[in-house]
Short mmCIF file of C-alpha atoms and ligand atoms in Angstrom, two decimals:
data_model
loop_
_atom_site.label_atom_id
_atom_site.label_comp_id
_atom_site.label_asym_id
_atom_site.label_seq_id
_atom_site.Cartn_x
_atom_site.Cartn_y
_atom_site.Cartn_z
CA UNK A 81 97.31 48.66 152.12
CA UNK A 82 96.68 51.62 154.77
CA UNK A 83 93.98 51.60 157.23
CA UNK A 84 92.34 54.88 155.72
CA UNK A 85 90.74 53.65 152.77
CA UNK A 86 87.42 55.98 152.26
CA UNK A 87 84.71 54.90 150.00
CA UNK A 88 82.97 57.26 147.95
CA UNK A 89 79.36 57.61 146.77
CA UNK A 90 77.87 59.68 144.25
CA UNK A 91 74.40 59.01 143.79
CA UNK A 92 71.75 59.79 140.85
CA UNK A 93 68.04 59.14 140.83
CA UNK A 94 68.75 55.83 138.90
CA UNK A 95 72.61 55.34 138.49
CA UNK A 96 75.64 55.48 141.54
CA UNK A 97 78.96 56.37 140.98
CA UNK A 98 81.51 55.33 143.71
CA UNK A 99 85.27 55.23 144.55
CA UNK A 100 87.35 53.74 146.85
CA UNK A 101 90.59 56.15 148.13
CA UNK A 102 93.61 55.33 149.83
CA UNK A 103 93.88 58.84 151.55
CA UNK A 104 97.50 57.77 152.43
CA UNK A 105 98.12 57.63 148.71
CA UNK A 106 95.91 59.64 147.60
CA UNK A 107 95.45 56.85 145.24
CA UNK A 108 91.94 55.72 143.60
CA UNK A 109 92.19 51.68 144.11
CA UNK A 110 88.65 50.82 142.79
CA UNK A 111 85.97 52.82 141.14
CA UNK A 112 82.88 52.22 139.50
CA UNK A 113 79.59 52.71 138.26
CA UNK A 114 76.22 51.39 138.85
CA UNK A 115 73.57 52.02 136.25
CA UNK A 116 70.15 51.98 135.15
CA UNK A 117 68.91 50.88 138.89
CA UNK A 118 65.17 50.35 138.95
CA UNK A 119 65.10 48.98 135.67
CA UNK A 120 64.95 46.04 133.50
CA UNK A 121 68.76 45.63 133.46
CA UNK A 122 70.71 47.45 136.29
CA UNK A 123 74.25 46.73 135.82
CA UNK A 124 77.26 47.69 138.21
CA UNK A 125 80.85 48.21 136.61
CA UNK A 126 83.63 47.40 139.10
CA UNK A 127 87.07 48.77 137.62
CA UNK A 128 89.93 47.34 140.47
CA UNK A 129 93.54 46.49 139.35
CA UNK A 130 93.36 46.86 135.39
CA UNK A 131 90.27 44.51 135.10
CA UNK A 132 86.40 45.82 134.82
CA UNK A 133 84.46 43.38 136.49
CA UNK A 134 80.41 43.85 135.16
CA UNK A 135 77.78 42.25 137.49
CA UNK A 136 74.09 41.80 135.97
CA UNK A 137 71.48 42.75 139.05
CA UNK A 138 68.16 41.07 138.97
CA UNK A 139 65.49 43.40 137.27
CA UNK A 140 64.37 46.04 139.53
CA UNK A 141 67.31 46.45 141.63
CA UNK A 142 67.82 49.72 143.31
CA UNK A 143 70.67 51.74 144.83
CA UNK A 144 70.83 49.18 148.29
CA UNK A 145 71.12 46.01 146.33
CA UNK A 146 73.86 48.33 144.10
CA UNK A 147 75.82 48.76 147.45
CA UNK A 148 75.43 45.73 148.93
CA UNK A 149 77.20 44.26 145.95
CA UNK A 150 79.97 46.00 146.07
CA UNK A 151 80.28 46.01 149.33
CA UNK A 152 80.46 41.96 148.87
CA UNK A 153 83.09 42.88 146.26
CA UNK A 154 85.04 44.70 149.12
CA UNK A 155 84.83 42.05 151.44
CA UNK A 156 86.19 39.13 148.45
CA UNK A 157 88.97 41.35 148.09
CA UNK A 158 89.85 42.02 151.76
CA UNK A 159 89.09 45.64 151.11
CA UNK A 160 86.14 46.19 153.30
CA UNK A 161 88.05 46.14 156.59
CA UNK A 162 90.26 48.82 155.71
CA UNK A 163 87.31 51.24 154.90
CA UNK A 164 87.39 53.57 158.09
CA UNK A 165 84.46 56.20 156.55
CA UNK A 166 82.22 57.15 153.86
CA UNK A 167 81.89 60.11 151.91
CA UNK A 168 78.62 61.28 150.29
CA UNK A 169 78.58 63.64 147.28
CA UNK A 170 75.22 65.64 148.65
CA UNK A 171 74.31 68.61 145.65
CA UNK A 172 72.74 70.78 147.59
CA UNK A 173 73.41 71.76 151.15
CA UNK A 174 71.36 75.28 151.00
CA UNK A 175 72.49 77.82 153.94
CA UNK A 176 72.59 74.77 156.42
CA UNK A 177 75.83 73.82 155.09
CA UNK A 178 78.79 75.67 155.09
CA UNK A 179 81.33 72.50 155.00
CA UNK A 180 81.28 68.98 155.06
CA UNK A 181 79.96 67.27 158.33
CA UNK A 182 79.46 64.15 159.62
CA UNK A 183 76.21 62.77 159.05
CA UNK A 184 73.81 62.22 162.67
CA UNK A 185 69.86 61.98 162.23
CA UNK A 186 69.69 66.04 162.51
CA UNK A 187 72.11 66.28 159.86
CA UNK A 188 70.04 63.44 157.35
CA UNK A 189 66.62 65.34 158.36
CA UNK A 190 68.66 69.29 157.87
CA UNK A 191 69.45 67.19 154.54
CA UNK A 192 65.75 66.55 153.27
CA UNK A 193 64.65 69.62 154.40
CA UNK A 194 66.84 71.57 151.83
CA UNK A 195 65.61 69.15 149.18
CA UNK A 196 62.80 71.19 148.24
CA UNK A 197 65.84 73.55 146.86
CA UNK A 198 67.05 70.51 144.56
CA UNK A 199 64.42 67.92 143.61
CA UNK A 200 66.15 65.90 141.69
CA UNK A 201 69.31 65.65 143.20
CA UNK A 202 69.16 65.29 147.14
CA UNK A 203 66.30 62.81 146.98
CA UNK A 204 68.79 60.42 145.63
CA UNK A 205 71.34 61.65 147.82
CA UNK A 206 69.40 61.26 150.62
CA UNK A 207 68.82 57.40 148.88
CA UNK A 208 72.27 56.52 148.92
CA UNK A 209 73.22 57.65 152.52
CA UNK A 210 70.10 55.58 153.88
CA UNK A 211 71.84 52.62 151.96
CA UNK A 212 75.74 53.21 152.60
CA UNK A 213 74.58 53.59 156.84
CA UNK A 214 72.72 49.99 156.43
CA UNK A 215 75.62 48.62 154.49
CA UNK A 216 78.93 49.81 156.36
CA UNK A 217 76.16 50.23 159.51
CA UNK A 218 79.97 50.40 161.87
CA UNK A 219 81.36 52.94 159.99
CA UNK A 220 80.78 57.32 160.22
CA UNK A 221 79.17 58.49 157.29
CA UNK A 222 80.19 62.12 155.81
CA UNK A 223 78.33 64.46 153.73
CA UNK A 224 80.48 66.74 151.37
CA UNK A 225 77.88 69.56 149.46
CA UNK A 226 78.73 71.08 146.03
CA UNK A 227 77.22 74.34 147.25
CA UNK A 228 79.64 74.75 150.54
CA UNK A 229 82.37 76.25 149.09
CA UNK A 230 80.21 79.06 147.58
CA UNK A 231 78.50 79.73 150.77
CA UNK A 232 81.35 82.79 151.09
CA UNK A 233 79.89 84.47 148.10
CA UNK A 234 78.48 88.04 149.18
CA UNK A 235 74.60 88.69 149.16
CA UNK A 236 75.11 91.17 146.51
CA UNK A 237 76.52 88.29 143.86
CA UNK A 238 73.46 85.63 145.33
CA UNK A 239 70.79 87.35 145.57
CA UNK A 240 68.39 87.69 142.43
CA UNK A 241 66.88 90.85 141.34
CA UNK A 242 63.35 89.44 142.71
CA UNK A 243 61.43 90.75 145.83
CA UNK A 244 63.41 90.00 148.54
CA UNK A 245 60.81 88.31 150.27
CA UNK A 246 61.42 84.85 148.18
CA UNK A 247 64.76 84.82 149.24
CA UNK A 248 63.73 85.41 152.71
CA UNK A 249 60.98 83.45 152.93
CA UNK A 250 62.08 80.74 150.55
CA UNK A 251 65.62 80.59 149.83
CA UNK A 252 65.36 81.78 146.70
CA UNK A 253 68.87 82.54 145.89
CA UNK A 254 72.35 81.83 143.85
CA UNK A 255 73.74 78.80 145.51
CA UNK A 256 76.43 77.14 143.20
CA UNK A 257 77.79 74.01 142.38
CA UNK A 258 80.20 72.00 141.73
CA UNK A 259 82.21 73.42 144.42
CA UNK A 260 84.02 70.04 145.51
CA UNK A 261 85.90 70.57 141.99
CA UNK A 262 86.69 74.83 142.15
CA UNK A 263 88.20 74.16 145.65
CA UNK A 264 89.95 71.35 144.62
CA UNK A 265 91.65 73.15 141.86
CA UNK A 266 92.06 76.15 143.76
CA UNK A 267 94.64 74.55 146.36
CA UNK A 268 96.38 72.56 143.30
CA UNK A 269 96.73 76.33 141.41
CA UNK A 270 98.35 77.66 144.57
CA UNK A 271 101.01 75.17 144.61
CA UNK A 272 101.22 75.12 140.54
CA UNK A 273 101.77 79.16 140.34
CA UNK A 274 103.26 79.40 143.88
CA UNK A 275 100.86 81.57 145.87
CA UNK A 276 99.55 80.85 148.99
CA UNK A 277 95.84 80.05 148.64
CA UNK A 278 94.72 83.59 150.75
CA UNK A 279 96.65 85.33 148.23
CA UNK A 280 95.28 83.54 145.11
CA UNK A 281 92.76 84.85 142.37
CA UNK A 282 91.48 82.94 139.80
CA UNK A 283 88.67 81.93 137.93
CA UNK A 284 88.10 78.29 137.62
CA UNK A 285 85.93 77.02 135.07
CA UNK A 286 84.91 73.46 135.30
CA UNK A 287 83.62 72.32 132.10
CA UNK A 288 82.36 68.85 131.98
CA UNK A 289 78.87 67.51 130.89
CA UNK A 290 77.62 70.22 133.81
CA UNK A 291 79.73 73.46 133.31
CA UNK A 292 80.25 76.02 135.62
CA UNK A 293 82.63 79.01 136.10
CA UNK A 294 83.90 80.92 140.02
CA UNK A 295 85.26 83.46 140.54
CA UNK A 296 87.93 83.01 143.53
CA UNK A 297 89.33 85.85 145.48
CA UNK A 298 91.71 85.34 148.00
CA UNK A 299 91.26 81.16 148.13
CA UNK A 300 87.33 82.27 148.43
CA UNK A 301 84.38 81.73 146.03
CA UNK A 302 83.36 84.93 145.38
CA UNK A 303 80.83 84.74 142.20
CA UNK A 304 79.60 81.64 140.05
CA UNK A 305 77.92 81.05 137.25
CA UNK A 306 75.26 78.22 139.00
CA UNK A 307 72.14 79.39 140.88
CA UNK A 308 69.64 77.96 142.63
CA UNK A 309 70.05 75.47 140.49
CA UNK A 310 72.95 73.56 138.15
CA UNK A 311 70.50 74.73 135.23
CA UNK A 312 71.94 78.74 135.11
CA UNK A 313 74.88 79.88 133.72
CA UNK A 314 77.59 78.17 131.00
CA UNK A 315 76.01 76.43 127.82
CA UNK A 316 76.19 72.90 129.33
CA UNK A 317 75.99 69.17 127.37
CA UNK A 318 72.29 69.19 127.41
CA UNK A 319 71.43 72.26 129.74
CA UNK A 320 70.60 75.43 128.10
CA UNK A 321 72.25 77.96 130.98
CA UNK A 322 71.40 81.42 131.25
CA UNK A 323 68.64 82.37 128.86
CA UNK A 324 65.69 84.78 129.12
CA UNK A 325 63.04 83.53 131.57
CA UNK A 326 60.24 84.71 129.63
CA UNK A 327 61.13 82.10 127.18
CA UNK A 328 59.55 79.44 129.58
CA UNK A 329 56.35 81.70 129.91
CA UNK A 330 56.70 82.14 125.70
CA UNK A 331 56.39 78.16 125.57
CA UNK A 332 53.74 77.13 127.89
CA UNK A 333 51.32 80.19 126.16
CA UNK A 334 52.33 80.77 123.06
CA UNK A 335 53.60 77.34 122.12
CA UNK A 336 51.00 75.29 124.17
CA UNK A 337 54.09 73.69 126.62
CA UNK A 338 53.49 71.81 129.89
CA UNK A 339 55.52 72.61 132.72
CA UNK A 340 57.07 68.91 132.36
CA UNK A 341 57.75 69.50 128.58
CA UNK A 342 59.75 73.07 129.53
CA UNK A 343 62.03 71.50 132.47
CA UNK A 344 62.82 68.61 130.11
CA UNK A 345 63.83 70.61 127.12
CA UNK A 346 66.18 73.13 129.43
CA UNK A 347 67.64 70.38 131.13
CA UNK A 348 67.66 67.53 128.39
CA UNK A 349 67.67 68.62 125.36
CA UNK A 350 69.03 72.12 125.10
CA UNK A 351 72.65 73.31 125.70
CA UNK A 352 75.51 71.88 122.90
CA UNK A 353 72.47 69.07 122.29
CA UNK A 354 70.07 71.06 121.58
CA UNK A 355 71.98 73.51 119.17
CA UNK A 356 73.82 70.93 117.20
CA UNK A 357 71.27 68.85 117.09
CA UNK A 358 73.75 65.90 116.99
CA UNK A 359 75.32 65.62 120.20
CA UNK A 360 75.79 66.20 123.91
CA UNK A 361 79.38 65.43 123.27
CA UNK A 362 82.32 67.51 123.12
CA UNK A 363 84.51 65.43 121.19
CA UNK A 364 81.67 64.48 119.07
CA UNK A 365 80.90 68.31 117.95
CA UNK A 366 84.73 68.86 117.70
CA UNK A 367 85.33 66.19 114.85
CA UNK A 368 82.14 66.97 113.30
CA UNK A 369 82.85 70.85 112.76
CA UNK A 370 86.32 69.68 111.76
CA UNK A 371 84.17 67.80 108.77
CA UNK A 372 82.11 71.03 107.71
CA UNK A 373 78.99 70.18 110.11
CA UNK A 374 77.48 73.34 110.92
CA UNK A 375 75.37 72.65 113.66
CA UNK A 376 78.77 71.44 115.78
CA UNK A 377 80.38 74.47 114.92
CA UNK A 378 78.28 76.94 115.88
CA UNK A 379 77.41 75.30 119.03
CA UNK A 380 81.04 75.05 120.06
CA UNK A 381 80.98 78.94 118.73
CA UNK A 382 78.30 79.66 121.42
CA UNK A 383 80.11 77.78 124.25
CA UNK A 384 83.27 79.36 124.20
CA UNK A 385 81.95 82.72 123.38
CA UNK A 386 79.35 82.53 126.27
CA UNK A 387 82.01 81.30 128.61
CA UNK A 388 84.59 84.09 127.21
CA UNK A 389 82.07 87.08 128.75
CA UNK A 390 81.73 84.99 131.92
CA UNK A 391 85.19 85.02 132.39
CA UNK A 392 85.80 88.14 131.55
CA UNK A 393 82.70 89.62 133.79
CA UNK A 394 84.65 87.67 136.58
CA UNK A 395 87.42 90.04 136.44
CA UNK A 396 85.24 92.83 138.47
CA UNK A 397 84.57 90.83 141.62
CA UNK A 398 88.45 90.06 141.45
CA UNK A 399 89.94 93.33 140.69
CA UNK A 400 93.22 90.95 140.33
CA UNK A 401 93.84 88.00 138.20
CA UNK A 402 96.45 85.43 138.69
CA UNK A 403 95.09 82.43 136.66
CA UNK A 404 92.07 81.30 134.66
CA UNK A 405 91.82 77.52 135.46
CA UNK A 406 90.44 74.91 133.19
CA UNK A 407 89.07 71.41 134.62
CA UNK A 408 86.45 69.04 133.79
CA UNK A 409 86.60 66.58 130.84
CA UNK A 410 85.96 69.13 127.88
CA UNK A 411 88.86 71.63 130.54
CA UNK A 412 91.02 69.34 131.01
CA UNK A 413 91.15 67.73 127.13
CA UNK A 414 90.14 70.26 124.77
CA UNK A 415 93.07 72.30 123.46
CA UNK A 416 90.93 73.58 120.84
CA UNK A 417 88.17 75.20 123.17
CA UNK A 418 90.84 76.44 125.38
CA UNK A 419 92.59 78.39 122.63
CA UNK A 420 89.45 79.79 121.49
CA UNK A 421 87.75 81.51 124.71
CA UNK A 422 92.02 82.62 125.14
CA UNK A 423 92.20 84.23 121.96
CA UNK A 424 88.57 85.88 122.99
CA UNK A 425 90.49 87.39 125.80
CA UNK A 426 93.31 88.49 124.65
CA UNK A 427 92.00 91.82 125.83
CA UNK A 428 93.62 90.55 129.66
CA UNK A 429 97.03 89.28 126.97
CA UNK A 430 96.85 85.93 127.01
CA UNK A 431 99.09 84.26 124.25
CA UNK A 432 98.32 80.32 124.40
CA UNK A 433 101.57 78.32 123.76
CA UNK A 434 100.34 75.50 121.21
CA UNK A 435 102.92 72.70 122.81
CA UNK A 436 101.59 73.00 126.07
CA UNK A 437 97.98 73.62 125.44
CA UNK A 438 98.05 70.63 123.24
CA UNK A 439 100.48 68.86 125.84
CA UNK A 440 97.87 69.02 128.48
CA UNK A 441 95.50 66.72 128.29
CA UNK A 442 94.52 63.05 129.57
CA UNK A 443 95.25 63.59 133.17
CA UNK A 444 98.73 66.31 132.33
CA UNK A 445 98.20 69.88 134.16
CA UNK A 446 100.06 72.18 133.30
CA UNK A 447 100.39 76.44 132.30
CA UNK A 448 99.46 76.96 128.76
CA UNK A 449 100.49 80.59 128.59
CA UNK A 450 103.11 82.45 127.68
CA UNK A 451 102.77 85.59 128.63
CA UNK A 452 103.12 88.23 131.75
CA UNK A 453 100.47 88.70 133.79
CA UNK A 454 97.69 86.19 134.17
CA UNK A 455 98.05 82.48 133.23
CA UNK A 456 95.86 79.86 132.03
CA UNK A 457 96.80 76.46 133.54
CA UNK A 458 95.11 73.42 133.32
CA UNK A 459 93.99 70.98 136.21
CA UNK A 460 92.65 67.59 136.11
CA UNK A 461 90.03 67.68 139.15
CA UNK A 462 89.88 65.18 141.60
CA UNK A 463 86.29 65.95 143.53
CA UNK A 464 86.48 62.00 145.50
CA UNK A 465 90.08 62.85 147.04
CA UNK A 466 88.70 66.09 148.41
CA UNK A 467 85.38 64.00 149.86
CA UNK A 468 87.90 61.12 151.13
CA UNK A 469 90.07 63.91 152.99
CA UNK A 470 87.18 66.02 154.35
CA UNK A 471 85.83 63.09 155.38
CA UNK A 472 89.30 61.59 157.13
CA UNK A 473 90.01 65.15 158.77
CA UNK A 474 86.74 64.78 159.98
CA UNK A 475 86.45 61.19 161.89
CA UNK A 476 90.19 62.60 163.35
CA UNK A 477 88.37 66.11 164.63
CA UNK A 478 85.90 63.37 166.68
CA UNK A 479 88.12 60.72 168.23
P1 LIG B 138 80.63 64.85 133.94
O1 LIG B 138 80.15 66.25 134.14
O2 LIG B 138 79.56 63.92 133.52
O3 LIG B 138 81.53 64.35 135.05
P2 LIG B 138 83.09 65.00 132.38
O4 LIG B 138 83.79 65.92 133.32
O5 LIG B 138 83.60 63.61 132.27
O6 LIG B 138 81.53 64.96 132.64
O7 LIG B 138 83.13 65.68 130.94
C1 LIG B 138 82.45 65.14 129.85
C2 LIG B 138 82.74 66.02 128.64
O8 LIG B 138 84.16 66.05 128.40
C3 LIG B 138 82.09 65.50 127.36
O9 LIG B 138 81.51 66.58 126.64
C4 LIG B 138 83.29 64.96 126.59
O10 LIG B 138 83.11 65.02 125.21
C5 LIG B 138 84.37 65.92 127.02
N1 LIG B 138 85.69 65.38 126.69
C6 LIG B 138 86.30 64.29 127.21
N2 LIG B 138 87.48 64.07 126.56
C7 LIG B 138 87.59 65.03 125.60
C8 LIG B 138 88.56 65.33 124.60
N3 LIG B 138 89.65 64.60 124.45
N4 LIG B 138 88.33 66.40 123.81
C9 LIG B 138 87.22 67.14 123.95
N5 LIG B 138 86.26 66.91 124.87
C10 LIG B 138 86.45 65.87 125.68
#
């Protein structure tokens, strides 16, 4: 065991995921996930050396109580002394945030400030660093922002076509997300395809229940398919993605929608959801088409064609393409989606190699191509090692 254990949270308005990395390692040595917190039956799910360990909480029980149980948990196992930080997964860091930084009081208030941007995200963010700085109250406490890495896009790819007072006056802009995962695969593509990562362009599409594709020039965000909020962009699990805005204004006046009803049905029950009308799930939709259901099919149709243009369209803020990068659990399994947006783009003369697309899968990464000229390669992510190093390299910068 190393002294430079980092534990990881990742918290939602009712559920927390964390981690525990060895950054030494760069091993994951526990994980787990608490869920359904302020309910009838929250429930943690510790997964440490083979064995899932499932502890009940009394009724009620919010994200504190979550932590301070597994923070007991730490401390059975000896772990908790060899936890030197913590690393917060924050969603939105707005302009404030260009990289991760360690959390003081002006950092926590800079935090809630840019909340208004992301209402349902930092809240809980906000929840769980209030909760991890009671629990490990010795230890630094790091924030890490899905938006940071895209804060190098240029004004002309975030700004919307709106008066430019909202984005002055309100920050009404593209932001991005998921950027913990497109930098992550961005330095593992430079050292799969050999080019240093202020060389390397690619466009990395992380495709997991939230989807989202960058465009990456020269190791740099450059573009993305998320805007001011996760909802724009890819067909998603249960997110609808880019779609005509008047269609909100359509429902609320023509279809008698509240405002409620409209955010719930673009958020929750749109996207694959909403047009199979069967499932959020990937693998679901796959073996249902593969039985004739029509619904799956054409919603898997509409996924891979949608993300097929963005990819494409990604090509002019790049000029050059080395790679298109898959990641994310539908990425980094799905042969089948793979091979379809490819043979959509054949136009750039990509020619999947069936072994290897179907080799890569369950945590294999791998090219999939065989052709000249750009590659498609896939990349298991790994967004809590990039939160546990930030947040090492970032205690060392301060001693
Ligand atoms: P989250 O965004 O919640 O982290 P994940 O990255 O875990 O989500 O991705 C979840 C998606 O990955 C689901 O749609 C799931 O069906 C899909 N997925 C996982 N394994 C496979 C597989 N073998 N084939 C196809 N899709 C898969």
């Amino acid at each position: 065991m190393t002294d430079k254990l980092v534990f990881i949270l990742n918290c939602g308005s009712s559920s927390l995921k964390f981690a525990l990395i060895d950054t030494q390692t760069q091993q994951q040595i526990l994980s787990g996930l608490a869920d359904s917190l302020a309910s009838d039956s929250p429930i943690i799910t510790i997964k440490y050396q083979g064995n899932k360990h499932r502890v009940t909480l009394p009724a009620q029980a919010a994200h504190q109580q979550a932590i301070d149980t597994v923070v007991a948990f730490l401390q059975q196992h000896q772990l908790a002394t060899h936890v030197v930080a913590v690393g917060h997964r924050v969603v939105h860091g707005g302009e404030a945030f260009t990289e991760s930084v360690i959390i003081t009081p002006q950092v926590l208030s800079q935090i809630e400030q840019v909340s208004q941007l992301a209402p349902l995200h930092n809240p809980a963010n906000i929840i769980g660093i209030k909760a991890a700085q009671q629990a490990f109250n010795q230890l630094p406490q790091v924030a890490v922002f899905d938006t940071a890495f895209h804060q190098t896009i240029p004004a002309k790819a975030y700004l919307y076509p709106l008066p430019y007072s909202l984005y002055e006056e309100h920050g009404i802009r593209r932001y991005g997300f998921h950027g913990t995962s497109h930098f992550y695969v961005t330095q593992q593509a430079s050292q799969l395809l050999g080019i240093e990562r202020d060389q390397l362009n690619i466009i990395s599409a992380h495709l997991g229940n939230g989807a989202s594709v960058t465009a990456i020039k020269n190791g740099q965000s450059v573009d993305t398919s998320m805007g001011l909020t996760p909802l724009e962009g890819l067909v998603m699990g249960t997110r609808c993605g880019d779609i005509d805005p008047a269609i909100s204004h359509f429902l609320i006046d023509q279809l008698g929608y509240q405002q409620a009803q409209v955010n719930q049905l673009l958020n929750k029950e749109s996207g694959l959801l909403g047009l199979s009308q069967l499932s959020n799930d990937c693998r679901v939709l796959e073996e249902e088409a593969e039985q004739g259901h029509e619904g799956a099919r054409l919603a898997l149709d509409i996924f891979c064609y949608r993300l097929a243009k963005y990819i494409a369209s990604y090509t002019v803020p790049l000029g050059q393409l080395d790679a298109v990068v898959f990641t994310g659990g539908i990425g980094e399994n799905s042969d089948m989606i793979r091979e379809n947006v490819l043979r959509q783009l054949s136009i750039f003369g990509f020619k999947v190699d069936h072994d290897k697309n179907q080799a890569a899968r369950f945590g294999a990464s791998g090219i999939i191509t065989n052709n000249a000229g750009p590659q498609a390669i896939v990349i298991p992510t790994n967004e809590e090692l990039v939160i546990a190093q930030d947040s090492i390299r970032l205690i060392q910068q301060e001693q």
